[in-house]
PDB file of C-alpha atoms in Angstrom:
ATOM      1  CA  MET K   1     -27.063  -7.990  -3.522  1.00  0.00           C
ATOM      2  CA  THR K   2     -23.599  -8.010  -5.066  1.00  0.00           C
ATOM      3  CA  THR K   3     -20.712  -5.622  -4.512  1.00  0.00           C
ATOM      4  CA  LEU K   4     -18.576  -4.915  -7.586  1.00  0.00           C
ATOM      5  CA  LEU K   5     -14.867  -4.032  -7.472  1.00  0.00           C
ATOM      6  CA  ILE K   6     -12.710  -2.978 -10.411  1.00  0.00           C
ATOM      7  CA  SER K   7      -9.341  -1.312 -10.997  1.00  0.00           C
ATOM      8  CA  ASP K   8      -6.705  -0.531 -13.603  1.00  0.00           C
ATOM      9  CA  LEU K   9      -9.050   0.489 -16.403  1.00  0.00           C
ATOM     10  CA  HIS K  10      -6.455   2.969 -17.708  1.00  0.00           C
ATOM     11  CA  LEU K  11      -9.155   4.741 -19.711  1.00  0.00           C
ATOM     12  CA  ASP K  12      -7.604   6.804 -22.466  1.00  0.00           C
ATOM     13  CA  PRO K  13      -8.775   8.473 -25.688  1.00  0.00           C
ATOM     14  CA  ALA K  14      -6.452   6.112 -27.569  1.00  0.00           C
ATOM     15  CA  ARG K  15      -8.628   3.117 -26.571  1.00  0.00           C
ATOM     16  CA  PRO K  16     -12.244   4.279 -27.034  1.00  0.00           C
ATOM     17  CA  GLU K  17     -13.558   0.708 -27.179  1.00  0.00           C
ATOM     18  CA  ILE K  18     -12.605   0.134 -23.519  1.00  0.00           C
ATOM     19  CA  THR K  19     -14.276   3.396 -22.504  1.00  0.00           C
ATOM     20  CA  ARG K  20     -17.426   2.210 -24.278  1.00  0.00           C
ATOM     21  CA  LEU K  21     -17.199  -1.148 -22.479  1.00  0.00           C
ATOM     22  CA  PHE K  22     -16.915   0.672 -19.164  1.00  0.00           C
ATOM     23  CA  GLY K  23     -19.977   2.742 -20.024  1.00  0.00           C
ATOM     24  CA  GLU K  24     -21.957  -0.404 -20.835  1.00  0.00           C
ATOM     25  CA  PHE K  25     -20.851  -1.969 -17.545  1.00  0.00           C
ATOM     26  CA  VAL K  26     -21.857   1.095 -15.525  1.00  0.00           C
ATOM     27  CA  ASP K  27     -25.205   1.417 -17.282  1.00  0.00           C
ATOM     28  CA  GLY K  28     -25.843  -2.321 -17.115  1.00  0.00           C
ATOM     29  CA  GLU K  29     -24.624  -4.701 -14.427  1.00  0.00           C
ATOM     30  CA  ALA K  30     -23.552  -1.956 -12.024  1.00  0.00           C
ATOM     31  CA  ARG K  31     -27.122  -0.639 -11.813  1.00  0.00           C
ATOM     32  CA  GLY K  32     -28.060  -3.799  -9.922  1.00  0.00           C
ATOM     33  CA  ALA K  33     -25.146  -3.699  -7.467  1.00  0.00           C
ATOM     34  CA  ASP K  34     -25.228  -2.555  -3.861  1.00  0.00           C
ATOM     35  CA  ALA K  35     -21.972  -0.615  -4.429  1.00  0.00           C
ATOM     36  CA  LEU K  36     -19.165  -0.089  -6.946  1.00  0.00           C
ATOM     37  CA  TYR K  37     -15.557   0.264  -5.789  1.00  0.00           C
ATOM     38  CA  ILE K  38     -12.884   1.561  -8.181  1.00  0.00           C
ATOM     39  CA  LEU K  39      -9.451   0.815  -6.709  1.00  0.00           C
ATOM     40  CA  GLY K  40      -7.286   3.167  -8.720  1.00  0.00           C
ATOM     41  CA  ASP K  41      -5.984   3.780 -12.227  1.00  0.00           C
ATOM     42  CA  LEU K  42      -9.415   4.552 -13.599  1.00  0.00           C
ATOM     43  CA  PHE K  43      -7.544   6.724 -16.111  1.00  0.00           C
ATOM     44  CA  GLU K  44      -4.273   6.186 -17.933  1.00  0.00           C
ATOM     45  CA  ALA K  45      -3.187   9.609 -16.728  1.00  0.00           C
ATOM     46  CA  TRP K  46      -4.776  12.447 -14.745  1.00  0.00           C
ATOM     47  CA  VAL K  47      -3.036  15.815 -14.609  1.00  0.00           C
ATOM     48  CA  GLY K  48      -5.747  17.807 -12.847  1.00  0.00           C
ATOM     49  CA  ASP K  49      -9.488  18.245 -12.583  1.00  0.00           C
ATOM     50  CA  ASP K  50      -9.348  21.066 -15.141  1.00  0.00           C
ATOM     51  CA  ASP K  51      -8.447  18.639 -17.937  1.00  0.00           C
ATOM     52  CA  PRO K  52     -11.294  18.997 -20.502  1.00  0.00           C
ATOM     53  CA  SER K  53     -10.879  15.511 -22.010  1.00  0.00           C
ATOM     54  CA  GLU K  54     -13.955  13.870 -23.528  1.00  0.00           C
ATOM     55  CA  THR K  55     -13.062  10.624 -21.772  1.00  0.00           C
ATOM     56  CA  GLY K  56     -13.128  12.309 -18.371  1.00  0.00           C
ATOM     57  CA  ALA K  57     -16.437  13.993 -19.167  1.00  0.00           C
ATOM     58  CA  PHE K  58     -18.013  10.724 -20.338  1.00  0.00           C
ATOM     59  CA  VAL K  59     -16.871   8.823 -17.245  1.00  0.00           C
ATOM     60  CA  ALA K  60     -18.119  11.546 -14.897  1.00  0.00           C
ATOM     61  CA  GLU K  61     -21.514  11.562 -16.591  1.00  0.00           C
ATOM     62  CA  ARG K  62     -21.964   7.786 -16.460  1.00  0.00           C
ATOM     63  CA  LEU K  63     -20.776   7.447 -12.839  1.00  0.00           C
ATOM     64  CA  ALA K  64     -22.899  10.372 -11.688  1.00  0.00           C
ATOM     65  CA  ALA K  65     -25.918   8.704 -13.270  1.00  0.00           C
ATOM     66  CA  LEU K  66     -25.063   5.459 -11.474  1.00  0.00           C
ATOM     67  CA  ALA K  67     -24.717   7.232  -8.138  1.00  0.00           C
ATOM     68  CA  GLY K  68     -27.953   9.105  -8.839  1.00  0.00           C
ATOM     69  CA  SER K  69     -29.731   5.775  -9.324  1.00  0.00           C
ATOM     70  CA  GLY K  70     -28.872   4.840  -5.740  1.00  0.00           C
ATOM     71  CA  VAL K  71     -25.659   2.818  -6.206  1.00  0.00           C
ATOM     72  CA  PRO K  72     -22.791   4.248  -4.109  1.00  0.00           C
ATOM     73  CA  VAL K  73     -19.562   4.727  -6.066  1.00  0.00           C
ATOM     74  CA  TYR K  74     -16.231   4.696  -4.205  1.00  0.00           C
ATOM     75  CA  PHE K  75     -12.863   5.666  -5.661  1.00  0.00           C
ATOM     76  CA  MET K  76      -9.327   5.054  -4.409  1.00  0.00           C
ATOM     77  CA  HIS K  77      -6.375   6.754  -6.084  1.00  0.00           C
ATOM     78  CA  GLY K  78      -3.951   4.716  -8.164  1.00  0.00           C
ATOM     79  CA  ASN K  79      -0.463   5.486  -9.392  1.00  0.00           C
ATOM     80  CA  ARG K  80      -1.798   6.993 -12.639  1.00  0.00           C
ATOM     81  CA  ASP K  81      -4.663   9.130 -11.276  1.00  0.00           C
ATOM     82  CA  PHE K  82      -3.444  10.181  -7.822  1.00  0.00           C
ATOM     83  CA  LEU K  83      -4.123  13.831  -8.741  1.00  0.00           C
ATOM     84  CA  LEU K  84      -7.844  13.238  -9.179  1.00  0.00           C
ATOM     85  CA  GLY K  85      -9.376  15.763  -6.801  1.00  0.00           C
ATOM     86  CA  THR K  86     -12.550  16.475  -4.897  1.00  0.00           C
ATOM     87  CA  GLY K  87     -13.895  18.582  -7.759  1.00  0.00           C
ATOM     88  CA  TYR K  88     -13.959  15.722 -10.234  1.00  0.00           C
ATOM     89  CA  ALA K  89     -15.061  13.251  -7.575  1.00  0.00           C
ATOM     90  CA  GLN K  90     -18.102  15.396  -6.801  1.00  0.00           C
ATOM     91  CA  ARG K  91     -18.827  15.801 -10.504  1.00  0.00           C
ATOM     92  CA  ALA K  92     -18.751  12.013 -10.911  1.00  0.00           C
ATOM     93  CA  GLY K  93     -20.729  11.276  -7.745  1.00  0.00           C
ATOM     94  CA  MET K  94     -17.798   9.383  -6.242  1.00  0.00           C
ATOM     95  CA  THR K  95     -16.757   9.116  -2.598  1.00  0.00           C
ATOM     96  CA  LEU K  96     -12.978   9.236  -2.193  1.00  0.00           C
ATOM     97  CA  LEU K  97     -11.344   6.496  -0.109  1.00  0.00           C
ATOM     98  CA  GLU K  98      -7.997   6.514   1.643  1.00  0.00           C
ATOM     99  CA  ASP K  99      -5.455   3.897   0.618  1.00  0.00           C
ATOM    100  CA  PRO K 100      -5.661   1.553   2.486  1.00  0.00           C
ATOM    101  CA  THR K 101      -9.271   1.279   3.684  1.00  0.00           C
ATOM    102  CA  VAL K 102     -10.998  -1.494   5.630  1.00  0.00           C
ATOM    103  CA  ILE K 103     -14.683  -2.094   4.873  1.00  0.00           C
ATOM    104  CA  ASP K 104     -17.369  -4.560   5.916  1.00  0.00           C
ATOM    105  CA  LEU K 105     -17.914  -6.676   2.815  1.00  0.00           C
ATOM    106  CA  HIS K 106     -20.997  -8.818   3.371  1.00  0.00           C
ATOM    107  CA  GLY K 107     -20.059  -9.495   6.967  1.00  0.00           C
ATOM    108  CA  ARG K 108     -16.333  -9.944   6.311  1.00  0.00           C
ATOM    109  CA  ARG K 109     -13.623  -7.383   7.098  1.00  0.00           C
ATOM    110  CA  ALA K 110     -11.861  -6.616   3.834  1.00  0.00           C
ATOM    111  CA  LEU K 111      -8.770  -4.509   3.240  1.00  0.00           C
ATOM    112  CA  LEU K 112      -8.873  -2.477   0.031  1.00  0.00           C
ATOM    113  CA  MET K 113      -5.682  -1.098  -1.545  1.00  0.00           C
ATOM    114  CA  HIS K 114      -4.546   0.041  -4.944  1.00  0.00           C
ATOM    115  CA  GLY K 115      -1.586  -2.285  -4.478  1.00  0.00           C
ATOM    116  CA  ASP K 116       1.439  -0.219  -5.441  1.00  0.00           C
ATOM    117  CA  THR K 117       2.602   0.192  -1.831  1.00  0.00           C
ATOM    118  CA  LEU K 118       2.920  -3.606  -1.640  1.00  0.00           C
ATOM    119  CA  CYS K 119       5.589  -3.600  -4.372  1.00  0.00           C
ATOM    120  CA  THR K 120       8.373  -2.709  -1.963  1.00  0.00           C
ATOM    121  CA  ASP K 121      11.114  -4.352  -4.046  1.00  0.00           C
ATOM    122  CA  ASP K 122      10.605  -1.642  -6.673  1.00  0.00           C
ATOM    123  CA  VAL K 123      12.696   0.904  -4.806  1.00  0.00           C
ATOM    124  CA  ALA K 124      12.867   3.426  -7.656  1.00  0.00           C
ATOM    125  CA  TYR K 125       9.092   3.507  -7.968  1.00  0.00           C
ATOM    126  CA  GLN K 126       8.575   3.850  -4.212  1.00  0.00           C
ATOM    127  CA  GLN K 127      10.887   6.869  -4.220  1.00  0.00           C
ATOM    128  CA  PHE K 128       8.944   8.430  -7.108  1.00  0.00           C
ATOM    129  CA  ARG K 129       5.685   7.696  -5.307  1.00  0.00           C
ATOM    130  CA  ALA K 130       6.846   9.387  -2.125  1.00  0.00           C
ATOM    131  CA  GLN K 131       7.836  12.487  -4.096  1.00  0.00           C
ATOM    132  CA  THR K 132       4.594  12.791  -6.059  1.00  0.00           C
ATOM    133  CA  ARG K 133       2.351  12.194  -3.041  1.00  0.00           C
ATOM    134  CA  ASP K 134       3.928  15.119  -1.200  1.00  0.00           C
ATOM    135  CA  PRO K 135       1.283  17.888  -0.913  1.00  0.00           C
ATOM    136  CA  ALA K 136       3.847  20.599  -1.712  1.00  0.00           C
ATOM    137  CA  TRP K 137       4.906  18.789  -4.910  1.00  0.00           C
ATOM    138  CA  GLN K 138       1.272  18.406  -5.946  1.00  0.00           C
ATOM    139  CA  ARG K 139       0.460  22.075  -5.340  1.00  0.00           C
ATOM    140  CA  GLN K 140       3.464  23.134  -7.402  1.00  0.00           C
ATOM    141  CA  PHE K 141       2.599  20.705 -10.191  1.00  0.00           C
ATOM    142  CA  LEU K 142      -1.077  21.679 -10.381  1.00  0.00           C
ATOM    143  CA  ALA K 143      -0.110  25.374 -10.536  1.00  0.00           C
ATOM    144  CA  GLN K 144       1.566  24.769 -13.910  1.00  0.00           C
ATOM    145  CA  PRO K 145      -0.304  25.313 -17.209  1.00  0.00           C
ATOM    146  CA  LEU K 146      -2.324  22.344 -18.414  1.00  0.00           C
ATOM    147  CA  ALA K 147      -0.077  21.832 -21.449  1.00  0.00           C
ATOM    148  CA  ALA K 148       3.002  21.561 -19.230  1.00  0.00           C
ATOM    149  CA  ARG K 149       1.305  19.015 -17.007  1.00  0.00           C
ATOM    150  CA  GLN K 150       0.239  16.963 -20.003  1.00  0.00           C
ATOM    151  CA  ALA K 151       3.791  17.001 -21.345  1.00  0.00           C
ATOM    152  CA  PHE K 152       5.098  15.817 -17.973  1.00  0.00           C
ATOM    153  CA  ALA K 153       2.604  12.932 -17.990  1.00  0.00           C
ATOM    154  CA  GLN K 154       3.754  11.866 -21.455  1.00  0.00           C
ATOM    155  CA  GLN K 155       7.386  11.977 -20.387  1.00  0.00           C
ATOM    156  CA  ALA K 156       6.653   9.994 -17.220  1.00  0.00           C
ATOM    157  CA  ARG K 157       4.810   7.357 -19.238  1.00  0.00           C
ATOM    158  CA  ALA K 158       7.687   7.040 -21.693  1.00  0.00           C
ATOM    159  CA  ALA K 159      10.186   6.732 -18.830  1.00  0.00           C
ATOM    160  CA  SER K 160       8.044   4.052 -17.185  1.00  0.00           C
ATOM    161  CA  GLN K 161       7.832   2.043 -20.409  1.00  0.00           C
ATOM    162  CA  ALA K 162      11.591   2.319 -20.913  1.00  0.00           C
ATOM    163  CA  ARG K 163      12.281   1.117 -17.384  1.00  0.00           C
ATOM    164  CA  GLN K 164       9.908  -1.823 -17.817  1.00  0.00           C
ATOM    165  CA  GLY K 165      11.825  -2.765 -20.938  1.00  0.00           C
ATOM    166  CA  GLU K 166      15.078  -2.698 -18.998  1.00  0.00           C
ATOM    167  CA  LEU K 167      13.597  -4.903 -16.274  1.00  0.00           C
ATOM    168  CA  ARG K 168      12.351  -7.410 -18.862  1.00  0.00           C
ATOM    169  CA  ASP K 169      15.763  -7.530 -20.524  1.00  0.00           C
ATOM    170  CA  ALA K 170      17.346  -8.167 -17.127  1.00  0.00           C
ATOM    171  CA  GLY K 171      14.814 -10.883 -16.285  1.00  0.00           C
ATOM    172  CA  LYS K 172      13.572  -8.934 -13.257  1.00  0.00           C
ATOM    173  CA  MET K 173      10.158  -7.742 -14.452  1.00  0.00           C
ATOM    174  CA  GLU K 174       8.127 -10.449 -12.732  1.00  0.00           C
ATOM    175  CA  THR K 175       9.733 -10.040  -9.315  1.00  0.00           C
ATOM    176  CA  ILE K 176      10.413  -6.307  -9.081  1.00  0.00           C
ATOM    177  CA  THR K 177       6.954  -5.196 -10.239  1.00  0.00           C
ATOM    178  CA  ASP K 178       4.967  -7.733  -8.219  1.00  0.00           C
ATOM    179  CA  VAL K 179       3.991  -7.506  -4.552  1.00  0.00           C
ATOM    180  CA  ALA K 180       6.519  -8.496  -1.896  1.00  0.00           C
ATOM    181  CA  PRO K 181       5.245 -11.394   0.251  1.00  0.00           C
ATOM    182  CA  ALA K 182       6.499  -9.711   3.425  1.00  0.00           C
ATOM    183  CA  ALA K 183       4.540  -6.557   2.579  1.00  0.00           C
ATOM    184  CA  VAL K 184       1.388  -8.621   2.016  1.00  0.00           C
ATOM    185  CA  ASP K 185       1.786 -10.403   5.372  1.00  0.00           C
ATOM    186  CA  ALA K 186       2.381  -7.063   7.097  1.00  0.00           C
ATOM    187  CA  ALA K 187      -0.822  -5.650   5.598  1.00  0.00           C
ATOM    188  CA  PHE K 188      -2.881  -8.564   6.901  1.00  0.00           C
ATOM    189  CA  HIS K 189      -1.350  -8.140  10.349  1.00  0.00           C
ATOM    190  CA  ALA K 190      -1.633  -4.355  10.514  1.00  0.00           C
ATOM    191  CA  HIS K 191      -5.330  -4.299   9.650  1.00  0.00           C
ATOM    192  CA  ASP K 192      -6.471  -7.547  11.301  1.00  0.00           C
ATOM    193  CA  VAL K 193      -8.244  -8.890   8.209  1.00  0.00           C
ATOM    194  CA  ASP K 194      -8.321 -12.156   6.308  1.00  0.00           C
ATOM    195  CA  LEU K 195      -9.322 -10.680   2.938  1.00  0.00           C
ATOM    196  CA  LEU K 196      -7.171  -8.287   0.885  1.00  0.00           C
ATOM    197  CA  ILE K 197      -8.330  -6.893  -2.463  1.00  0.00           C
ATOM    198  CA  HIS K 198      -6.051  -4.821  -4.682  1.00  0.00           C
ATOM    199  CA  GLY K 199      -5.063  -4.069  -8.248  1.00  0.00           C
ATOM    200  CA  HIS K 200      -1.970  -2.436  -9.763  1.00  0.00           C
ATOM    201  CA  THR K 201       0.054  -5.528 -10.724  1.00  0.00           C
ATOM    202  CA  HIS K 202      -2.209  -6.616 -13.606  1.00  0.00           C
ATOM    203  CA  ARG K 203      -1.930 -10.224 -12.443  1.00  0.00           C
ATOM    204  CA  PRO K 204      -5.573 -11.191 -11.789  1.00  0.00           C
ATOM    205  CA  ALA K 205      -5.932 -14.113  -9.400  1.00  0.00           C
ATOM    206  CA  VAL K 206      -7.465 -15.316  -6.146  1.00  0.00           C
ATOM    207  CA  HIS K 207      -4.678 -16.447  -3.813  1.00  0.00           C
ATOM    208  CA  ALA K 208      -5.298 -18.656  -0.769  1.00  0.00           C
ATOM    209  CA  LEU K 209      -2.657 -17.812   1.827  1.00  0.00           C
ATOM    210  CA  ASP K 210      -1.560 -18.985   5.239  1.00  0.00           C
ATOM    211  CA  VAL K 211      -0.539 -16.030   7.381  1.00  0.00           C
ATOM    212  CA  ASP K 212       0.803 -17.241  10.702  1.00  0.00           C
ATOM    213  CA  GLY K 213      -1.621 -20.156  10.747  1.00  0.00           C
ATOM    214  CA  HIS K 214      -4.634 -18.110   9.626  1.00  0.00           C
ATOM    215  CA  ALA K 215      -6.376 -18.806   6.324  1.00  0.00           C
ATOM    216  CA  CYS K 216      -6.382 -15.590   4.286  1.00  0.00           C
ATOM    217  CA  THR K 217      -7.367 -14.588   0.763  1.00  0.00           C
ATOM    218  CA  ARG K 218      -5.663 -12.086  -1.518  1.00  0.00           C
ATOM    219  CA  VAL K 219      -7.605 -11.064  -4.613  1.00  0.00           C
ATOM    220  CA  VAL K 220      -5.767  -9.273  -7.418  1.00  0.00           C
ATOM    221  CA  LEU K 221      -8.057  -7.387  -9.779  1.00  0.00           C
ATOM    222  CA  GLY K 222      -7.415  -7.526 -13.504  1.00  0.00           C
ATOM    223  CA  ASP K 223      -6.738  -4.642 -15.873  1.00  0.00           C
ATOM    224  CA  TRP K 224      -8.946  -3.416 -18.712  1.00  0.00           C
ATOM    225  CA  TYR K 225      -6.379  -3.211 -21.501  1.00  0.00           C
ATOM    226  CA  GLU K 226      -7.811  -5.990 -23.682  1.00  0.00           C
ATOM    227  CA  GLN K 227     -11.101  -6.730 -21.871  1.00  0.00           C
ATOM    228  CA  GLY K 228     -13.002  -5.840 -18.740  1.00  0.00           C
ATOM    229  CA  SER K 229     -12.360  -7.424 -15.344  1.00  0.00           C
ATOM    230  CA  VAL K 230     -14.652  -7.385 -12.326  1.00  0.00           C
ATOM    231  CA  LEU K 231     -14.738  -8.916  -8.865  1.00  0.00           C
ATOM    232  CA  ARG K 232     -18.218  -9.826  -7.670  1.00  0.00           C
ATOM    233  CA  VAL K 233     -18.684 -10.297  -3.926  1.00  0.00           C
ATOM    234  CA  ASP K 234     -21.779 -11.411  -2.072  1.00  0.00           C
ATOM    235  CA  ALA K 235     -22.649 -13.510   0.961  1.00  0.00           C
ATOM    236  CA  THR K 236     -21.531 -16.681  -0.849  1.00  0.00           C
ATOM    237  CA  GLY K 237     -17.973 -15.517  -1.588  1.00  0.00           C
ATOM    238  CA  VAL K 238     -15.787 -13.836  -4.217  1.00  0.00           C
ATOM    239  CA  ARG K 239     -15.823 -14.379  -7.983  1.00  0.00           C
ATOM    240  CA  LEU K 240     -13.262 -12.797 -10.298  1.00  0.00           C
ATOM    241  CA  ALA K 241     -14.145 -12.787 -13.979  1.00  0.00           C
ATOM    242  CA  SER K 242     -13.506 -11.076 -17.328  1.00  0.00           C
ATOM    243  CA  LEU K 243     -16.163  -9.160 -19.191  1.00  0.00           C
TER     244      LEU K 243
END
């Protein structure tokens, strides 16, 4: 059996073709998997489980059907959908995972992360992350009317795009928004693993690393902006491919 891992789908009504591709993947290949792990940013934005979007309803229906067929579905929050709650998770048949989480992946200890906490050089983002992960901030935000929350999400997206433009103009985009090697090494040490799987950076690759004399592997999952991306893992190893 094969375990499937995906992240950074950024599903959004503006890109219905990617939502359809995700539906085909869930109804097709995923039905033959032993588990599906979604490591964050399933949605472009998530402002609360009361959002009546058609995209959210479609995804919940397809994932619930997958889980109902006997394939466990696991979800880890990303930086775009960290407000996804237990209500939606139950509706979609998903089990919520802490970030980070260590699992047994075909006999190998694997560390799963969304990946944003590894980007420690992006100080401004880490400060924003700390604020928005605060339970008090989240309670206050979710108490606002849906329209206000949606407006905040649009403003945050525009601010993020503007900042990325500034980083590109300054020639710092590649370094600031990528993982910090020291943070990666620390993650391997802290969790006593030799396999790390994460998303967030949109730089899909399988990296062979030497961490204090130990052979380690870091797999970066791809995004779903232009195509699908999936990591397939079984007893023979890891295979990262586009759909």
